[in-house]
Amino acid sequence: MLKKAVLFLFISLCLLSCKTTKITRTLNKKIATSFFENQFTGIYIYDVTKDKVVYNYQGEKYFTPASNVKIFTLFTGLEMLSDSIPAFKYEVNKDTITVKGTGDPTLFHNYFKDSTALKKVQKFKNVQLITDNISDKRYAPGWAWEDFDSYFSAERSTFPVYGNVITIKNENQLEVSPKYFEDKLEITQKGYGRKEYVNSFYFGKNRTRETEIPMIMSDSLLLNLWNAILPNKVSIIKNAKASLSKTAYSVSSDSLFKRMMEVSDNFLAEQILILASSTLSDTLSSSKARKFILENQLKNLQQKPRWVDGSGLSRYNLFTPISFVDVLTKMYKKIPEERLFQFFPVGGKTGTLKSWFAGNPTPYIYAKSGSLGNNYNLSGYLITNSGKTLVFSYMNNHFMQSNTEIKKKMETVFEDLRDHY
């Protein structure tokens, strides 16, 4: 019996080695074409069950990751936040409640529509908001200045409201949220946007697509928005060092993580890091959260990244395919598949992958994309036809072809892995 077991193990290892060798030859042949000559490409594929590197092509090189950074942000949120999002810290003194922001992005948000803060504070005669407890600037390093009125560049803040954007709908009738801006919106012949340095918004009268335009966040605006809901009750005080012992909670953390990953929401990603920092000190600082996670849970990464924001908007970010696979593997080993995979867009089904990498007949790609001009990356999990789980990161930088052509090349790689490994 022992001889048979040893023989079976030997044959199994030989078959696995042959499969890996065949995959290596196939992928090497794909990469060695003229298509990839004038761009930067990195591929790293790991068999999590066998603890085996299936393929490595420049996996140790640094790339601009774009929204693949959100994988690190997800990991940080999962490690540092509880099951529910801390909405704010507070203390009560007779008829006055003092509230300190934690960076919770869900209050009056167009998707979450959370009203935890409102329900908690509206019964008090006086509401004091503390907003000076943040060290982050409104934009992260390396963000493009001309994107100031683009939906994906909402400002970071300690006490976000309405997703820090004005939302405009114009299907059957014009709807503006927050209503504070309803009579301040300029209707134009075409276009939409905001003046660069003031909250002066304009919107084309024939535009029907729902549109989000970032607000310039300030204490005065926040005060106006709150007093529009709770007239003559709200004030803002400067007391960042105040220690408030109670915490109110809002939505489930998983719902926030899923929304951030599925639609690649930059604002939610940035605020998740700020939320994570609220567990470390009274001063909100996304850099503190990044530093903490790199020095603790990720201290053994093979290549330390240059990590400057939560969303990946900055081109200052530099990550390797191996680092993404390392973090994805940590999550896979710690979190049940059913819960983990729900955070990621599904090939051919949901989110940013709805139109790409579809399975036949079942999904096989659960991954986060990342795109900037001339960059497209995808990192996540691939389920083979034989039932194995592969963790992968496939990064493309500085190409001159269209994103569509890049994705077509990537799809052939994923299908080879699915069908033959």
Tab-separated table of C-alpha atoms in Angstrom:
chain	number	residue	atom	x	y	z
A	1	MET	CA	0.000	0.000	0.000
A	2	LEU	CA	2.815	2.391	0.896
A	3	LYS	CA	4.514	1.794	-2.480
A	4	LYS	CA	1.234	2.498	-4.290
A	5	ALA	CA	0.719	5.722	-2.323
A	6	VAL	CA	4.239	6.886	-3.093
A	7	LEU	CA	3.785	5.997	-6.765
A	8	PHE	CA	0.470	7.881	-6.888
A	9	LEU	CA	2.081	10.934	-5.297
A	10	PHE	CA	4.979	10.760	-7.761
A	11	ILE	CA	2.638	10.523	-10.758
A	12	SER	CA	0.511	13.405	-9.430
A	13	LEU	CA	3.564	15.605	-8.998
A	14	CYS	CA	4.764	14.748	-12.494
A	15	LEU	CA	1.365	15.616	-13.982
A	16	LEU	CA	1.275	18.902	-12.072
A	17	SER	CA	4.808	19.712	-13.196
A	18	CYS	CA	3.869	18.958	-16.810
A	19	LYS	CA	0.813	21.226	-16.530
A	20	THR	CA	2.890	24.042	-15.070
A	21	THR	CA	5.580	23.635	-17.721
A	22	LYS	CA	2.965	23.682	-20.483
A	23	ILE	CA	1.349	26.821	-19.027
A	24	THR	CA	4.758	28.497	-18.784
A	25	ARG	CA	5.544	27.728	-22.420
A	26	THR	CA	2.115	28.922	-23.556
A	27	LEU	CA	2.278	32.200	-21.659
A	28	ASN	CA	5.902	32.860	-22.630
A	29	LYS	CA	4.892	32.468	-26.251
A	30	LYS	CA	2.049	34.968	-25.827
A	31	ILE	CA	4.307	37.546	-24.170
A	32	ALA	CA	7.062	37.164	-26.766
A	33	THR	CA	4.998	38.815	-29.515
A	34	SER	CA	5.444	42.275	-30.995
A	35	PHE	CA	2.253	43.409	-29.249
A	36	PHE	CA	4.100	43.670	-25.920
A	37	GLU	CA	7.376	45.142	-27.232
A	38	ASN	CA	6.722	48.784	-26.389
A	39	GLN	CA	4.872	48.496	-23.089
A	40	PHE	CA	5.548	47.285	-19.565
A	41	THR	CA	3.908	44.011	-18.530
A	42	GLY	CA	4.001	42.017	-15.308
A	43	ILE	CA	2.213	38.732	-14.571
A	44	TYR	CA	2.302	36.711	-11.381
A	45	ILE	CA	0.111	33.647	-10.843
A	46	TYR	CA	0.035	31.587	-7.675
A	47	ASP	CA	-1.706	28.301	-6.837
A	48	VAL	CA	-2.883	28.962	-3.301
A	49	THR	CA	-3.729	25.312	-2.566
A	50	LYS	CA	-0.418	23.896	-3.769
A	51	ASP	CA	1.584	26.877	-2.442
A	52	LYS	CA	3.190	27.042	-5.856
A	53	VAL	CA	4.087	29.843	-8.270
A	54	VAL	CA	2.470	28.885	-11.559
A	55	TYR	CA	3.948	31.710	-13.618
A	56	ASN	CA	6.100	34.776	-13.072
A	57	TYR	CA	6.923	37.358	-15.696
A	58	GLN	CA	8.409	40.502	-14.164
A	59	GLY	CA	6.263	40.017	-11.081
A	60	GLU	CA	8.877	41.761	-8.946
A	61	LYS	CA	8.852	44.954	-11.056
A	62	TYR	CA	7.040	48.102	-9.943
A	63	PHE	CA	4.010	49.354	-11.882
A	64	THR	CA	1.501	52.188	-11.670
A	65	PRO	CA	-1.420	50.262	-10.159
A	66	ALA	CA	-4.374	52.655	-10.638
A	67	SER	CA	-7.420	51.280	-8.809
A	68	ASN	CA	-5.698	48.003	-7.947
A	69	VAL	CA	-4.627	50.049	-4.903
A	70	LYS	CA	-8.151	49.470	-3.603
A	71	ILE	CA	-7.109	45.863	-2.857
A	72	PHE	CA	-4.736	47.227	-0.213
A	73	THR	CA	-7.465	49.582	0.988
A	74	LEU	CA	-9.891	46.670	1.296
A	75	PHE	CA	-7.309	44.699	3.275
A	76	THR	CA	-6.774	47.674	5.593
A	77	GLY	CA	-10.498	48.083	6.206
A	78	LEU	CA	-10.953	44.393	6.907
A	79	GLU	CA	-8.068	44.394	9.368
A	80	MET	CA	-8.757	47.656	11.200
A	81	LEU	CA	-12.524	48.208	11.210
A	82	SER	CA	-15.227	46.291	13.063
A	83	ASP	CA	-18.396	44.801	11.564
A	84	SER	CA	-20.032	48.244	11.440
A	85	ILE	CA	-18.669	51.610	10.371
A	86	PRO	CA	-17.994	54.125	13.167
A	87	ALA	CA	-20.209	57.051	12.194
A	88	PHE	CA	-18.797	59.503	14.747
A	89	LYS	CA	-17.626	59.888	18.338
A	90	TYR	CA	-19.746	61.900	20.750
A	91	GLU	CA	-20.487	63.112	24.265
A	92	VAL	CA	-23.737	64.410	25.740
A	93	ASN	CA	-23.996	67.276	28.226
A	94	LYS	CA	-27.608	68.016	29.140
A	95	ASP	CA	-29.270	69.403	25.989
A	96	THR	CA	-26.031	69.549	23.965
A	97	ILE	CA	-24.384	66.769	21.968
A	98	THR	CA	-20.801	67.201	20.785
A	99	VAL	CA	-19.870	65.159	17.742
A	100	LYS	CA	-16.443	64.462	16.242
A	101	GLY	CA	-16.207	63.120	12.684
A	102	THR	CA	-14.478	59.824	11.915
A	103	GLY	CA	-14.594	60.094	8.142
A	104	ASP	CA	-17.739	57.970	7.664
A	105	PRO	CA	-18.751	58.567	4.011
A	106	THR	CA	-22.287	57.155	4.196
A	107	LEU	CA	-24.213	60.043	5.770
A	108	PHE	CA	-26.920	61.123	3.262
A	109	HIS	CA	-24.869	59.324	0.587
A	110	ASN	CA	-26.791	58.811	-2.656
A	111	TYR	CA	-26.287	55.011	-2.473
A	112	PHE	CA	-26.304	54.286	1.274
A	113	LYS	CA	-28.725	57.040	2.312
A	114	ASP	CA	-27.621	56.586	5.926
A	115	SER	CA	-29.099	58.939	8.498
A	116	THR	CA	-27.523	57.593	11.690
A	117	ALA	CA	-26.034	60.951	12.634
A	118	LEU	CA	-29.291	62.806	12.021
A	119	LYS	CA	-31.348	60.372	14.110
A	120	LYS	CA	-28.833	60.540	16.927
A	121	VAL	CA	-28.496	64.300	17.165
A	122	GLN	CA	-31.878	65.704	16.126
A	123	LYS	CA	-33.447	65.336	19.586
A	124	PHE	CA	-30.873	67.689	21.152
A	125	LYS	CA	-31.270	71.451	21.388
A	126	ASN	CA	-27.642	72.106	20.486
A	127	VAL	CA	-25.403	70.116	18.137
A	128	GLN	CA	-21.675	70.875	18.127
A	129	LEU	CA	-19.591	69.464	15.284
A	130	ILE	CA	-15.816	69.058	15.600
A	131	THR	CA	-14.214	69.064	12.150
A	132	ASP	CA	-10.599	70.129	12.717
A	133	ASN	CA	-9.373	66.662	13.713
A	134	ILE	CA	-7.936	65.702	10.296
A	135	SER	CA	-4.442	66.116	8.886
A	136	ASP	CA	-5.236	64.959	5.336
A	137	LYS	CA	-5.585	67.591	2.650
A	138	ARG	CA	-8.691	67.530	0.479
A	139	TYR	CA	-6.753	65.832	-2.356
A	140	ALA	CA	-4.063	63.164	-2.132
A	141	PRO	CA	-0.576	63.666	-3.640
A	142	GLY	CA	-0.439	63.292	-7.399
A	143	TRP	CA	-4.104	63.800	-8.208
A	144	ALA	CA	-4.755	65.657	-11.456
A	145	TRP	CA	-5.716	69.278	-10.753
A	146	GLU	CA	-8.050	69.529	-13.745
A	147	ASP	CA	-10.309	66.761	-12.368
A	148	PHE	CA	-11.671	69.039	-9.634
A	149	ASP	CA	-15.265	68.802	-10.948
A	150	SER	CA	-15.161	65.148	-12.045
A	151	TYR	CA	-17.311	62.712	-10.068
A	152	PHE	CA	-14.310	60.538	-9.238
A	153	SER	CA	-12.432	63.349	-7.455
A	154	ALA	CA	-14.659	64.084	-4.480
A	155	GLU	CA	-12.752	65.749	-1.649
A	156	ARG	CA	-11.651	63.919	1.486
A	157	SER	CA	-12.996	65.211	4.795
A	158	THR	CA	-13.600	64.399	8.451
A	159	PHE	CA	-17.390	64.688	8.291
A	160	PRO	CA	-18.582	63.888	4.748
A	161	VAL	CA	-22.187	64.517	3.714
A	162	TYR	CA	-23.998	63.492	0.515
A	163	GLY	CA	-20.792	61.769	-0.638
A	164	ASN	CA	-19.248	65.274	-0.819
A	165	VAL	CA	-20.928	65.702	-4.208
A	166	ILE	CA	-23.992	67.441	-5.566
A	167	THR	CA	-26.189	64.911	-7.405
A	168	ILE	CA	-28.375	66.097	-10.263
A	169	LYS	CA	-31.136	64.076	-11.959
A	170	ASN	CA	-33.217	65.310	-14.864
A	171	GLU	CA	-35.466	62.533	-16.111
A	172	ASN	CA	-39.043	63.700	-15.639
A	173	GLN	CA	-38.112	66.726	-13.563
A	174	LEU	CA	-34.975	68.335	-12.206
A	175	GLU	CA	-33.859	66.948	-8.838
A	176	VAL	CA	-30.906	68.287	-6.890
A	177	SER	CA	-29.315	66.743	-3.792
A	178	PRO	CA	-28.587	68.342	-1.398
A	179	LYS	CA	-31.609	70.571	-1.804
A	180	TYR	CA	-29.555	73.463	-0.457
A	181	PHE	CA	-28.205	73.918	-4.008
A	182	GLU	CA	-31.578	73.588	-5.748
A	183	ASP	CA	-32.036	77.316	-6.369
A	184	LYS	CA	-28.299	77.902	-6.843
A	185	LEU	CA	-27.855	75.639	-9.875
A	186	GLU	CA	-27.322	77.425	-13.194
A	187	ILE	CA	-29.109	75.780	-16.124
A	188	THR	CA	-27.116	76.071	-19.340
A	189	GLN	CA	-27.489	75.061	-22.969
A	190	LYS	CA	-24.985	72.231	-22.635
A	191	GLY	CA	-22.276	70.803	-20.404
A	192	TYR	CA	-22.079	70.450	-16.657
A	193	GLY	CA	-19.557	71.155	-13.924
A	194	ARG	CA	-18.402	73.574	-11.253
A	195	LYS	CA	-16.291	76.680	-11.181
A	196	GLU	CA	-12.813	75.841	-9.966
A	197	TYR	CA	-12.667	77.747	-6.687
A	198	VAL	CA	-16.308	78.219	-5.657
A	199	ASN	CA	-19.408	76.070	-5.235
A	200	SER	CA	-21.050	77.466	-8.347
A	201	PHE	CA	-22.560	74.606	-10.388
A	202	TYR	CA	-24.015	74.483	-13.889
A	203	PHE	CA	-25.982	71.809	-15.737
A	204	GLY	CA	-27.182	71.397	-19.332
A	205	LYS	CA	-30.970	71.613	-19.604
A	206	ASN	CA	-31.151	68.681	-22.042
A	207	ARG	CA	-28.869	66.374	-20.047
A	208	THR	CA	-30.767	63.378	-18.623
A	209	ARG	CA	-27.929	61.279	-17.223
A	210	GLU	CA	-27.596	61.363	-13.432
A	211	THR	CA	-24.544	63.499	-12.681
A	212	GLU	CA	-22.345	63.904	-9.624
A	213	ILE	CA	-20.152	66.973	-9.200
A	214	PRO	CA	-17.781	67.353	-6.213
A	215	MET	CA	-18.437	70.132	-3.728
A	216	ILE	CA	-15.696	72.268	-2.211
A	217	MET	CA	-15.963	71.146	1.397
A	218	SER	CA	-15.600	73.735	4.148
A	219	ASP	CA	-16.883	74.365	7.651
A	220	SER	CA	-19.212	77.069	6.356
A	221	LEU	CA	-20.741	74.754	3.753
A	222	LEU	CA	-21.097	71.931	6.265
A	223	LEU	CA	-22.824	74.306	8.656
A	224	ASN	CA	-25.215	75.469	5.938
A	225	LEU	CA	-26.048	71.905	4.922
A	226	TRP	CA	-26.722	70.827	8.514
A	227	ASN	CA	-28.730	73.916	9.389
A	228	ALA	CA	-30.856	73.339	6.307
A	229	ILE	CA	-31.961	70.121	8.046
A	230	LEU	CA	-31.813	71.214	11.694
A	231	PRO	CA	-32.377	74.997	11.664
A	232	ASN	CA	-30.577	77.009	14.360
A	233	LYS	CA	-29.331	73.909	16.156
A	234	VAL	CA	-25.898	73.242	14.686
A	235	SER	CA	-22.569	74.943	15.337
A	236	ILE	CA	-18.961	74.083	14.569
A	237	ILE	CA	-16.270	74.226	17.241
A	238	LYS	CA	-12.494	73.898	17.067
A	239	ASN	CA	-11.522	71.249	19.576
A	240	ALA	CA	-9.622	68.497	17.802
A	241	LYS	CA	-8.037	67.233	21.031
A	242	ALA	CA	-11.372	66.662	22.738
A	243	SER	CA	-11.650	63.049	23.869
A	244	LEU	CA	-15.166	61.793	23.248
A	245	SER	CA	-15.830	58.395	24.809
A	246	LYS	CA	-18.929	57.181	22.949
A	247	THR	CA	-19.166	55.928	19.366
A	248	ALA	CA	-22.218	55.721	17.096
A	249	TYR	CA	-22.189	53.221	14.224
A	250	SER	CA	-23.786	53.350	10.784
A	251	VAL	CA	-23.813	50.777	7.951
A	252	SER	CA	-22.196	47.341	7.888
A	253	SER	CA	-18.529	47.481	6.940
A	254	ASP	CA	-18.944	44.769	4.307
A	255	SER	CA	-21.553	46.835	2.452
A	256	LEU	CA	-19.120	49.755	2.297
A	257	PHE	CA	-16.231	47.552	1.112
A	258	LYS	CA	-18.369	45.872	-1.535
A	259	ARG	CA	-19.614	49.162	-2.986
A	260	MET	CA	-16.079	50.577	-3.051
A	261	MET	CA	-14.720	47.550	-4.931
A	262	GLU	CA	-17.643	46.849	-7.268
A	263	VAL	CA	-17.910	50.299	-8.824
A	264	SER	CA	-14.326	51.328	-8.002
A	265	ASP	CA	-15.497	54.285	-5.923
A	266	ASN	CA	-12.518	56.549	-5.222
A	267	PHE	CA	-14.245	58.618	-2.549
A	268	LEU	CA	-15.265	55.568	-0.522
A	269	ALA	CA	-11.736	54.176	-0.805
A	270	GLU	CA	-10.166	57.365	0.515
A	271	GLN	CA	-12.611	57.584	3.395
A	272	ILE	CA	-12.039	53.924	4.360
A	273	LEU	CA	-8.397	54.731	5.081
A	274	ILE	CA	-9.469	57.773	7.082
A	275	LEU	CA	-11.948	55.600	8.996
A	276	ALA	CA	-9.161	53.086	9.670
A	277	SER	CA	-7.005	55.865	11.095
A	278	SER	CA	-9.799	56.759	13.539
A	279	THR	CA	-9.037	53.480	15.328
A	280	LEU	CA	-5.448	54.611	15.931
A	281	SER	CA	-5.809	58.174	17.245
A	282	ASP	CA	-8.129	61.174	17.527
A	283	THR	CA	-6.369	62.809	14.573
A	284	LEU	CA	-7.583	61.413	11.265
A	285	SER	CA	-4.755	60.616	8.879
A	286	SER	CA	-4.842	58.138	6.010
A	287	SER	CA	-1.032	58.111	5.968
A	288	LYS	CA	-1.074	56.815	9.558
A	289	ALA	CA	-3.365	53.966	8.502
A	290	ARG	CA	-1.140	53.061	5.541
A	291	LYS	CA	1.997	53.214	7.686
A	292	PHE	CA	0.409	51.079	10.408
A	293	ILE	CA	-0.751	48.326	8.063
A	294	LEU	CA	2.605	48.183	6.235
A	295	GLU	CA	4.559	47.996	9.475
A	296	ASN	CA	2.328	45.376	11.063
A	297	GLN	CA	0.048	43.076	9.051
A	298	LEU	CA	2.111	43.601	5.861
A	299	LYS	CA	5.589	43.865	7.341
A	300	ASN	CA	6.734	40.732	5.472
A	301	LEU	CA	5.795	41.843	1.959
A	302	GLN	CA	8.447	40.834	-0.559
A	303	GLN	CA	8.434	44.308	-2.106
A	304	LYS	CA	7.303	47.292	-0.097
A	305	PRO	CA	5.057	49.530	-2.236
A	306	ARG	CA	5.056	53.253	-2.639
A	307	TRP	CA	1.508	53.794	-1.418
A	308	VAL	CA	0.191	57.360	-1.335
A	309	ASP	CA	-3.623	57.158	-1.505
A	310	GLY	CA	-6.551	54.829	-0.994
A	311	SER	CA	-8.078	54.987	-4.447
A	312	GLY	CA	-5.191	54.726	-6.916
A	313	LEU	CA	-5.896	58.092	-8.535
A	314	SER	CA	-2.280	59.123	-7.984
A	315	ARG	CA	0.440	58.134	-10.414
A	316	TYR	CA	2.884	58.348	-7.501
A	317	ASN	CA	1.710	54.905	-6.381
A	318	LEU	CA	4.070	52.034	-7.256
A	319	PHE	CA	3.228	48.372	-6.592
A	320	THR	CA	4.418	44.996	-7.873
A	321	PRO	CA	2.272	42.088	-9.073
A	322	ILE	CA	3.850	39.934	-6.339
A	323	SER	CA	2.694	42.368	-3.646
A	324	PHE	CA	-0.892	42.219	-4.873
A	325	VAL	CA	-0.793	38.420	-4.927
A	326	ASP	CA	0.669	38.399	-1.406
A	327	VAL	CA	-2.188	40.528	-0.043
A	328	LEU	CA	-4.870	38.665	-1.993
A	329	THR	CA	-3.464	35.396	-0.637
A	330	LYS	CA	-3.547	36.685	2.944
A	331	MET	CA	-7.219	37.546	2.516
A	332	TYR	CA	-7.996	34.201	0.863
A	333	LYS	CA	-6.448	32.237	3.722
A	334	LYS	CA	-8.271	34.244	6.386
A	335	ILE	CA	-11.721	34.973	4.925
A	336	PRO	CA	-14.230	32.355	3.677
A	337	GLU	CA	-14.572	32.344	-0.118
A	338	GLU	CA	-18.269	33.209	-0.065
A	339	ARG	CA	-17.633	36.398	1.867
A	340	LEU	CA	-14.363	37.336	0.170
A	341	PHE	CA	-15.491	36.926	-3.435
A	342	GLN	CA	-18.583	39.111	-2.886
A	343	PHE	CA	-16.299	42.146	-2.548
A	344	PHE	CA	-14.879	41.750	-6.058
A	345	PRO	CA	-16.405	42.502	-9.460
A	346	VAL	CA	-17.320	39.264	-11.234
A	347	GLY	CA	-16.222	38.678	-14.824
A	348	GLY	CA	-19.156	39.028	-17.205
A	349	LYS	CA	-21.547	39.744	-14.330
A	350	THR	CA	-20.996	42.771	-12.114
A	351	GLY	CA	-19.310	46.102	-11.646
A	352	THR	CA	-16.295	47.121	-13.677
A	353	LEU	CA	-15.981	43.587	-15.150
A	354	LYS	CA	-19.561	43.272	-16.341
A	355	SER	CA	-18.564	43.405	-20.003
A	356	TRP	CA	-15.327	41.379	-19.777
A	357	PHE	CA	-13.888	37.997	-18.778
A	358	ALA	CA	-17.203	36.148	-18.730
A	359	GLY	CA	-17.307	32.464	-17.882
A	360	ASN	CA	-19.033	29.841	-19.950
A	361	PRO	CA	-21.402	29.024	-18.371
A	362	THR	CA	-20.254	30.044	-14.860
A	363	PRO	CA	-18.075	32.970	-13.702
A	364	TYR	CA	-14.403	32.229	-13.174
A	365	ILE	CA	-12.849	35.670	-12.560
A	366	TYR	CA	-13.292	37.627	-9.306
A	367	ALA	CA	-10.950	40.577	-9.534
A	368	LYS	CA	-10.277	44.290	-9.211
A	369	SER	CA	-9.409	46.283	-12.299
A	370	GLY	CA	-7.317	49.437	-12.347
A	371	SER	CA	-7.168	51.865	-15.229
A	372	LEU	CA	-5.592	55.219	-15.931
A	373	GLY	CA	-4.597	56.652	-19.295
A	374	ASN	CA	-2.386	54.007	-20.957
A	375	ASN	CA	-2.559	51.672	-17.936
A	376	TYR	CA	-4.785	48.657	-17.311
A	377	ASN	CA	-4.316	46.140	-14.518
A	378	LEU	CA	-6.334	43.269	-13.090
A	379	SER	CA	-5.669	41.395	-9.851
A	380	GLY	CA	-7.768	38.835	-8.051
A	381	TYR	CA	-8.878	35.217	-8.153
A	382	LEU	CA	-9.343	32.761	-11.028
A	383	ILE	CA	-11.233	29.481	-10.677
A	384	THR	CA	-10.055	26.787	-13.092
A	385	ASN	CA	-12.280	24.144	-14.672
A	386	SER	CA	-10.549	21.589	-12.460
A	387	GLY	CA	-11.681	23.501	-9.368
A	388	LYS	CA	-8.366	25.082	-8.379
A	389	THR	CA	-8.108	28.659	-7.139
A	390	LEU	CA	-5.351	30.765	-8.644
A	391	VAL	CA	-4.387	34.155	-7.245
A	392	PHE	CA	-3.116	36.467	-9.959
A	393	SER	CA	-1.981	39.953	-10.827
A	394	TYR	CA	-1.646	40.997	-14.473
A	395	MET	CA	-0.380	44.562	-14.918
A	396	ASN	CA	0.003	46.593	-18.121
A	397	ASN	CA	1.572	50.050	-18.123
A	398	HIS	CA	2.355	52.655	-20.770
A	399	PHE	CA	0.797	50.959	-23.779
A	400	MET	CA	-0.277	52.803	-26.906
A	401	GLN	CA	-3.050	50.390	-27.926
A	402	SER	CA	-6.636	50.690	-26.767
A	403	ASN	CA	-7.794	49.198	-23.472
A	404	THR	CA	-9.978	46.844	-25.489
A	405	GLU	CA	-6.983	45.308	-27.277
A	406	ILE	CA	-5.150	44.870	-23.964
A	407	LYS	CA	-8.155	43.143	-22.401
A	408	LYS	CA	-8.462	40.769	-25.365
A	409	LYS	CA	-4.856	39.658	-24.861
A	410	MET	CA	-5.416	39.216	-21.143
A	411	GLU	CA	-8.564	37.183	-21.752
A	412	THR	CA	-6.660	34.578	-23.769
A	413	VAL	CA	-4.251	34.131	-20.840
A	414	PHE	CA	-7.071	33.717	-18.326
A	415	GLU	CA	-8.919	31.241	-20.534
A	416	ASP	CA	-5.776	29.131	-20.987
A	417	LEU	CA	-5.362	28.997	-17.223
A	418	ARG	CA	-9.021	28.183	-16.696
A	419	ASP	CA	-9.125	25.404	-19.279
A	420	HIS	CA	-5.696	23.779	-18.930
A	421	TYR	CA	-4.472	24.129	-15.349
